PDB file of C-alpha atoms in Angstrom:
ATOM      1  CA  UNK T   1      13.766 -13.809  -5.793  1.00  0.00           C
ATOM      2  CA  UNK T   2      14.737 -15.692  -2.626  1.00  0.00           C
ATOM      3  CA  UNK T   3      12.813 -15.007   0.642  1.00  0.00           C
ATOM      4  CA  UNK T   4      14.543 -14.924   3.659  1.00  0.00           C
ATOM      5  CA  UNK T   5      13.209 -15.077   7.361  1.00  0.00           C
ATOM      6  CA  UNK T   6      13.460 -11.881   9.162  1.00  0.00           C
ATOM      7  CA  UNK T   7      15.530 -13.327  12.020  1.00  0.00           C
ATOM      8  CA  UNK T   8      18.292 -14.407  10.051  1.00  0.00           C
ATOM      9  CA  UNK T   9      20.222 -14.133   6.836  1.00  0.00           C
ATOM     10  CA  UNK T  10      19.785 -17.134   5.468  1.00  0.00           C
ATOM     11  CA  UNK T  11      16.653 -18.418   3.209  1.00  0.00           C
ATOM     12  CA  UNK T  12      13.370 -18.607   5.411  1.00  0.00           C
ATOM     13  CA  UNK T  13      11.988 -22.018   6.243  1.00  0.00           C
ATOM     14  CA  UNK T  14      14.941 -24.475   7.007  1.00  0.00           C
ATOM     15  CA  UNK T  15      17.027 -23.340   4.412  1.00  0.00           C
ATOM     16  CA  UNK T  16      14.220 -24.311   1.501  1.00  0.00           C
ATOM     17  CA  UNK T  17      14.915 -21.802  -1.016  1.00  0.00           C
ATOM     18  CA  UNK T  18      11.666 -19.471  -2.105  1.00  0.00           C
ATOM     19  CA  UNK T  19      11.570 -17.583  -4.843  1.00  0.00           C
ATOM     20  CA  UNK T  20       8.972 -14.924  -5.472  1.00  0.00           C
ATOM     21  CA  UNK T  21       8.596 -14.548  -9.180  1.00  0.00           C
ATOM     22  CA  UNK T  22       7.647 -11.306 -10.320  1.00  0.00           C
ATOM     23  CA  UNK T  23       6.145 -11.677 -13.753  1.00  0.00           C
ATOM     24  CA  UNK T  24       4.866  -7.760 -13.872  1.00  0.00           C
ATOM     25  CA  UNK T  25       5.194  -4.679 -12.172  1.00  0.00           C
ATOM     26  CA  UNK T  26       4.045  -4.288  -8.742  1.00  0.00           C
ATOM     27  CA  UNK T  27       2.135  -1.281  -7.167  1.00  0.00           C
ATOM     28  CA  UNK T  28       2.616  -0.897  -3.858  1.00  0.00           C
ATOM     29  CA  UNK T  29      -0.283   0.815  -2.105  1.00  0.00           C
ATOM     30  CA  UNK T  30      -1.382   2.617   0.943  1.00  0.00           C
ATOM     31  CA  UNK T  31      -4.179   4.621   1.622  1.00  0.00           C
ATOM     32  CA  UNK T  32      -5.245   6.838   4.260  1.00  0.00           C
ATOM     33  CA  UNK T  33      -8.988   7.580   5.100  1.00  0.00           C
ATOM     34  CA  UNK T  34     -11.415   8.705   7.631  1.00  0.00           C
ATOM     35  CA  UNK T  35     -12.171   5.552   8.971  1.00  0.00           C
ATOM     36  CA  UNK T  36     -12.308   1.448   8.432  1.00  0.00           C
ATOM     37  CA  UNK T  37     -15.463   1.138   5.474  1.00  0.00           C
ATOM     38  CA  UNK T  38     -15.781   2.518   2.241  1.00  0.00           C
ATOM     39  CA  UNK T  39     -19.359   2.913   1.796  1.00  0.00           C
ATOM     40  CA  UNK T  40     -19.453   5.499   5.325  1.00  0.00           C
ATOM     41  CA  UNK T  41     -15.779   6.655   5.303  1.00  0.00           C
ATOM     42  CA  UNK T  42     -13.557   8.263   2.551  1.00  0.00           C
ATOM     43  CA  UNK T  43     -10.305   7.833   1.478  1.00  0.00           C
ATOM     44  CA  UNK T  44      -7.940  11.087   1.700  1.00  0.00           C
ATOM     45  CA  UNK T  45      -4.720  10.091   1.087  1.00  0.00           C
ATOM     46  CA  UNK T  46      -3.155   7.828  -1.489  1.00  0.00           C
ATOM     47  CA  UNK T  47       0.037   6.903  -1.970  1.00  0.00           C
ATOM     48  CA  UNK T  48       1.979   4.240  -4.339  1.00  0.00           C
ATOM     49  CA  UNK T  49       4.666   3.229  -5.667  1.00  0.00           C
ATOM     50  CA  UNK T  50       4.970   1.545  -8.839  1.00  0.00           C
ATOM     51  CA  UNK T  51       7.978  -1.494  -8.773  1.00  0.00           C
ATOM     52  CA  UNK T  52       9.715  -3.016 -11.711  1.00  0.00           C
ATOM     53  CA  UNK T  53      10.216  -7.022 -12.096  1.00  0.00           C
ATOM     54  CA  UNK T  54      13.645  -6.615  -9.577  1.00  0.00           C
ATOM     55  CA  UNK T  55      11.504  -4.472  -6.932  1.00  0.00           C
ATOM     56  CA  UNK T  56      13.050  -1.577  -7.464  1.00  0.00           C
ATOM     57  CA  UNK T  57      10.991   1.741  -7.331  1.00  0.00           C
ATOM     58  CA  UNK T  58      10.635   3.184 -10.968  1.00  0.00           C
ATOM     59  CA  UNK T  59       7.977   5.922  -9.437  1.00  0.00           C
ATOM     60  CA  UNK T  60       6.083   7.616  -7.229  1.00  0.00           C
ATOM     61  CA  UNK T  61       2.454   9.108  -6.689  1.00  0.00           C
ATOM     62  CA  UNK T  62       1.203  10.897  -3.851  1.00  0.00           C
ATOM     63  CA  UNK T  63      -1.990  12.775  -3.294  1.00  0.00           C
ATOM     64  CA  UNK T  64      -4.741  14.711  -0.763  1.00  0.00           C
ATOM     65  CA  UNK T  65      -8.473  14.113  -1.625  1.00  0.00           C
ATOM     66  CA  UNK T  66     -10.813  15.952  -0.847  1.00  0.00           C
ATOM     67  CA  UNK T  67     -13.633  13.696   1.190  1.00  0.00           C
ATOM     68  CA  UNK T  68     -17.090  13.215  -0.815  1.00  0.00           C
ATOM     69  CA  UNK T  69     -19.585  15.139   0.475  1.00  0.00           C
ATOM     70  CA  UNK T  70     -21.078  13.106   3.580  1.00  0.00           C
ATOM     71  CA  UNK T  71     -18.440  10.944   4.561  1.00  0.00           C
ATOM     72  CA  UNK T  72     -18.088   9.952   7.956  1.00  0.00           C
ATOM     73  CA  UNK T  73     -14.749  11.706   9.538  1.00  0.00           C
ATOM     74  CA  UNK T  74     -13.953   8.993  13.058  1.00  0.00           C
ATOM     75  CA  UNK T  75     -12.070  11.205  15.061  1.00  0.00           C
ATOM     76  CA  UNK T  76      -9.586   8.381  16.129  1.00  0.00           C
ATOM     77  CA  UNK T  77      -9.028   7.694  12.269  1.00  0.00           C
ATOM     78  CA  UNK T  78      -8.084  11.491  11.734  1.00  0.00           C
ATOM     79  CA  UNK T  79      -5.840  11.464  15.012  1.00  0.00           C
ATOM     80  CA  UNK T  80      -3.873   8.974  13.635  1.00  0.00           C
ATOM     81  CA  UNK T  81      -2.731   9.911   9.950  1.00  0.00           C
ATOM     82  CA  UNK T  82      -2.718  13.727  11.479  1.00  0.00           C
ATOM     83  CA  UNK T  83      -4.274  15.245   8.370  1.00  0.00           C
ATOM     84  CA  UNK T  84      -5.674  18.782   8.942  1.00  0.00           C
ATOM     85  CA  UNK T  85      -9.355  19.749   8.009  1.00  0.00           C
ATOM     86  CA  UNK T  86      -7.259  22.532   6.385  1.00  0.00           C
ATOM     87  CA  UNK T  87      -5.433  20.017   4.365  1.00  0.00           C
ATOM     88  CA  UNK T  88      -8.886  18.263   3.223  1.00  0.00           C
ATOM     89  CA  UNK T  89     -10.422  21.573   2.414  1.00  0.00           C
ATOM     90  CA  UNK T  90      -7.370  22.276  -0.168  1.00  0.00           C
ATOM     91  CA  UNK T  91      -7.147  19.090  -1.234  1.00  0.00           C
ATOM     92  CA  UNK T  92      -7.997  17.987  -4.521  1.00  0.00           C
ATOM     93  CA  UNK T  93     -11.354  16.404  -5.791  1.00  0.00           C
ATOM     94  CA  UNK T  94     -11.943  12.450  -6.365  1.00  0.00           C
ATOM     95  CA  UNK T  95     -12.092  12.905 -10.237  1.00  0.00           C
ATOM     96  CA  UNK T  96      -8.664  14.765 -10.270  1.00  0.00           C
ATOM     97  CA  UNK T  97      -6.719  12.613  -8.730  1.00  0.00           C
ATOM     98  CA  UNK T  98      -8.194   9.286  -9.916  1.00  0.00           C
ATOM     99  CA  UNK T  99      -7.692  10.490 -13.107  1.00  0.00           C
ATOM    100  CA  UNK T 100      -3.950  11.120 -12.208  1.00  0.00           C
ATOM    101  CA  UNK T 101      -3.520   7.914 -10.359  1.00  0.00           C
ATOM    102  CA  UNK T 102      -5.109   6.360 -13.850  1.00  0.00           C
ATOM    103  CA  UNK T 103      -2.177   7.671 -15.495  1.00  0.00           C
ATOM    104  CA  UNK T 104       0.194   7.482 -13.037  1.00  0.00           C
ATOM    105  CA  UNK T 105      -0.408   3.300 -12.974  1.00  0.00           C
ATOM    106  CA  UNK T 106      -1.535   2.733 -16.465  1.00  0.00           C
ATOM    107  CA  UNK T 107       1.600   0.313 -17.610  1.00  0.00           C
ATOM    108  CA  UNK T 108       0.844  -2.268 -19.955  1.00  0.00           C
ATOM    109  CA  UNK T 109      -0.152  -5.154 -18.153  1.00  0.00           C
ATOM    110  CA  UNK T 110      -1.607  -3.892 -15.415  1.00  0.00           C
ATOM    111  CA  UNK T 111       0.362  -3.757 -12.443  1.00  0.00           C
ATOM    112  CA  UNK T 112      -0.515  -5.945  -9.236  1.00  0.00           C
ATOM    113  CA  UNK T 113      -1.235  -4.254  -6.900  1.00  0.00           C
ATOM    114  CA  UNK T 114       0.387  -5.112  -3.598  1.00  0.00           C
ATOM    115  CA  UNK T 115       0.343  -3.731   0.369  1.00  0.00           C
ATOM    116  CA  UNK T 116      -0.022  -4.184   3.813  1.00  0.00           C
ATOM    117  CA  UNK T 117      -3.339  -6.181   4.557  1.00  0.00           C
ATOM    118  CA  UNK T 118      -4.111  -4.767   0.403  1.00  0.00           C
ATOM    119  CA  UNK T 119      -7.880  -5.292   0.743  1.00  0.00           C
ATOM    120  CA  UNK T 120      -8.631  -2.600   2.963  1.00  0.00           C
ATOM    121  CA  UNK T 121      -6.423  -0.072   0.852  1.00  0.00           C
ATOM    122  CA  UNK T 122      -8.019  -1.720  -2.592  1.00  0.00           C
ATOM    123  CA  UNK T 123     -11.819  -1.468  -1.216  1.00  0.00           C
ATOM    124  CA  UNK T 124     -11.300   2.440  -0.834  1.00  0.00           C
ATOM    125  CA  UNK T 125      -9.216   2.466  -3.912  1.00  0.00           C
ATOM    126  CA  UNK T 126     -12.243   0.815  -5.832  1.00  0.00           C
ATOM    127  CA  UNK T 127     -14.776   3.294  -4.199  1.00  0.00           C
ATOM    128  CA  UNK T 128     -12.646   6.000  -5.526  1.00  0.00           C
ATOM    129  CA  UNK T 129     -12.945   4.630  -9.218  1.00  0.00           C
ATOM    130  CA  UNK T 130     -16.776   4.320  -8.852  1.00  0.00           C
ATOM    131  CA  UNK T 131     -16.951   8.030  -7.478  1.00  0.00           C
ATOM    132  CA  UNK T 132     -14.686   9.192 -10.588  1.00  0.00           C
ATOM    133  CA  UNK T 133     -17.266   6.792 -12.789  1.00  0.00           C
ATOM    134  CA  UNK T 134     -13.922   5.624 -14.269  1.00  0.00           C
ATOM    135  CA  UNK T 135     -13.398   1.661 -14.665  1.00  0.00           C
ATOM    136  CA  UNK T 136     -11.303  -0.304 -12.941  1.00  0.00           C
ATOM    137  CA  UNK T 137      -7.941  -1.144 -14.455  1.00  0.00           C
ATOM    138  CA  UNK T 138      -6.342  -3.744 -12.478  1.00  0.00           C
ATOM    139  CA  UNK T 139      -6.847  -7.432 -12.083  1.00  0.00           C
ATOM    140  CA  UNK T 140      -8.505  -9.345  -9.613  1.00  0.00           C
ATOM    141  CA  UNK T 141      -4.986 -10.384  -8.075  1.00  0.00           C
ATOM    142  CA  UNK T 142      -4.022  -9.382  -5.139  1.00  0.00           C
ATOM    143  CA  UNK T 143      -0.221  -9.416  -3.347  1.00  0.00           C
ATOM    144  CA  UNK T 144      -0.917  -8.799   0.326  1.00  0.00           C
ATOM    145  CA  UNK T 145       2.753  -8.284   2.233  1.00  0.00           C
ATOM    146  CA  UNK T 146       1.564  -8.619   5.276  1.00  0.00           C
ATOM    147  CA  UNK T 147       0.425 -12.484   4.446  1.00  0.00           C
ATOM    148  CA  UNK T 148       3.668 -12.900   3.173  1.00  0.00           C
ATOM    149  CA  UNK T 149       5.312 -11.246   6.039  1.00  0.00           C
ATOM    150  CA  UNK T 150       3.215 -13.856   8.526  1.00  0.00           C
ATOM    151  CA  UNK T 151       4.295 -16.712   6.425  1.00  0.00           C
ATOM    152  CA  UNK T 152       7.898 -16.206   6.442  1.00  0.00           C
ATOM    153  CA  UNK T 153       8.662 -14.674   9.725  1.00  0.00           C
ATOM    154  CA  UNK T 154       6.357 -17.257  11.346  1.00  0.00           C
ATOM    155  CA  UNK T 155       4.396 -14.220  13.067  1.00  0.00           C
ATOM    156  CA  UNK T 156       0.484 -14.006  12.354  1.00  0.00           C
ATOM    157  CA  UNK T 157      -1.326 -11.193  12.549  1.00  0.00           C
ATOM    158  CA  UNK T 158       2.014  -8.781  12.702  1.00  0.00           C
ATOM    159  CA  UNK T 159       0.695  -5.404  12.381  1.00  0.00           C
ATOM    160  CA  UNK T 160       2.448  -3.021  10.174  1.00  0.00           C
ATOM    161  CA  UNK T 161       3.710  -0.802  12.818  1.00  0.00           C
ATOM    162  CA  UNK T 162       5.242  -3.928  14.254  1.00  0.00           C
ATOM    163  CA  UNK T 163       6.276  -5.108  11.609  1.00  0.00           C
ATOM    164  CA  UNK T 164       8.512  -2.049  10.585  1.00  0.00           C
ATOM    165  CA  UNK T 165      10.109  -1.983  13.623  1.00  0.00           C
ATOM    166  CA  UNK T 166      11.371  -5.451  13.577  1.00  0.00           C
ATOM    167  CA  UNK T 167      12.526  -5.349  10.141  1.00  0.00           C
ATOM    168  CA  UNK T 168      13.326  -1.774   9.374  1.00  0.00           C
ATOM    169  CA  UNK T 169      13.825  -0.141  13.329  1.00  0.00           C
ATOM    170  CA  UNK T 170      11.521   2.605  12.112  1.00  0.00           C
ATOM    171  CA  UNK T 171       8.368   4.028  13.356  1.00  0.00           C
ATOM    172  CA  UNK T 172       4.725   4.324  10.762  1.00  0.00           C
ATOM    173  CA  UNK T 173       4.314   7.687  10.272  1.00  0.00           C
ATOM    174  CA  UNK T 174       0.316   6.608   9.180  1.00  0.00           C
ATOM    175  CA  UNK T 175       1.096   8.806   5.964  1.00  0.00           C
ATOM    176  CA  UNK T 176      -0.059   7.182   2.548  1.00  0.00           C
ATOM    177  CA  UNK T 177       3.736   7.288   0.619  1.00  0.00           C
ATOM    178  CA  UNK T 178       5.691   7.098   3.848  1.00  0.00           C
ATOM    179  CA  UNK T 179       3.564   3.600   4.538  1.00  0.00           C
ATOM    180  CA  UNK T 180       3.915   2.606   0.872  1.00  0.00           C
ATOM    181  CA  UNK T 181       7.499   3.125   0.823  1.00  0.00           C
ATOM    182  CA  UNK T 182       8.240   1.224   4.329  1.00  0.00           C
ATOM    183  CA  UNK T 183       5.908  -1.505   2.776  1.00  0.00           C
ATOM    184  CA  UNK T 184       7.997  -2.046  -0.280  1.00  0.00           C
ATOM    185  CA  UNK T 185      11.132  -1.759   1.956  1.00  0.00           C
ATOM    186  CA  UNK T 186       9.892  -4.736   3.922  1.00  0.00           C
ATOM    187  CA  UNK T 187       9.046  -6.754   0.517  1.00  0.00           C
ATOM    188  CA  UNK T 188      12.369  -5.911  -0.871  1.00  0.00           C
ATOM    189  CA  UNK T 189      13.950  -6.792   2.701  1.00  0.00           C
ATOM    190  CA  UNK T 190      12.443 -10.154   2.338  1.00  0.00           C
ATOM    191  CA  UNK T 191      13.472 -10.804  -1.435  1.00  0.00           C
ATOM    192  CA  UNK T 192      16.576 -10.333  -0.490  1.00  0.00           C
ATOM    193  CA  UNK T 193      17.213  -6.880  -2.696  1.00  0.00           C
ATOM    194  CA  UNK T 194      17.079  -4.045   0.008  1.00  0.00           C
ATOM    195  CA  UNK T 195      19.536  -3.623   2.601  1.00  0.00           C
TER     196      UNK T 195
END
């Protein structure tokens, strides 16, 4: 797949052609918790989306959790994703939906997983396994769309709400699948394969 800049239709850094080889699936992720570290805060909202070779969305998980018990809730966190306490206290437990998300992204090999600045969203994604006492499926590899998104476009640091503005014209909506989906839409944008 061919890269191009942001800017401009034509292939990103003086006309060199790069291609992006996709040698798996991808699984684009976002999560949304109750703050910025996974040993205070919990992760309540996951959503993914799980790419073939072409980027092209094959399907789709989305999912509440429920908070472990003592997890710090940062008001500012919870302001911005707009999830209810009443949504929390309905929401499913850890075990339930790792075990779904298991499922969901158990393709044979592993997917990589990809997203915007994809450590943060793996570290809570990891603490979930541990809580479930389910191991880890996925690599080591990482594919983190925002890095890419720097390289290209020749912006560091772009956040993500910038960053779907200027390539989509659309706001974040901070929601796990919304996120994941603008995410991929950005990847594909830059591939060359989305609109």
């Amino acid at each position: 797949m061919t890269f191009v800049s942001p800017h401009s239709s034509k292939p990103a850094m003086n006309s060199h052609i790069h291609t992006f080889p996709v040698e798996r699936e991808l699984l684009v992720l976002d999560v949304e918790t109750t703050g910025l570290r996974p040993d205070r805060n919990a992760c309540i909202e996951i959503g993914a989306l799980l790419l073939d070779r072409n980027l092209q969305i094959n399907s789709s998980f989305s999912s509440l959790v429920c908070p472990w018990q003592g997890a710090e809730i940062v008001p500012e966190a919870m302001q911005k994703n707009r999830i209810t306490p009443q949504e929390l206290a309905a929401a499913p437990p850890i075990q339930e939906v790792v075990k779904e998300f298991h499922a969901f992204a158990a393709v044979n090999p592993a997917p990589l997983i990809a997203g915007w600045n994809v450590w943060f969203d793996v570290g809570f994604l990891k603490d979930l396994y541990s809580r479930a006492a389910l191991k880890w499926p996925f690599g080591h590899r990482l594919a983190d769309v925002q890095s890419v998104f720097s390289y290209f476009s020749g912006f560091a640091g772009t956040s993500q709400e910038e960053a779907i503005k200027q390539m989509l014209n659309e706001s974040q909506s901070h929601r796990a699948l919304a996120d994941a989906t603008q995410t991929t839409k950005i990847l594909q944008k830059m591939a060359g394969v989305h609109p």
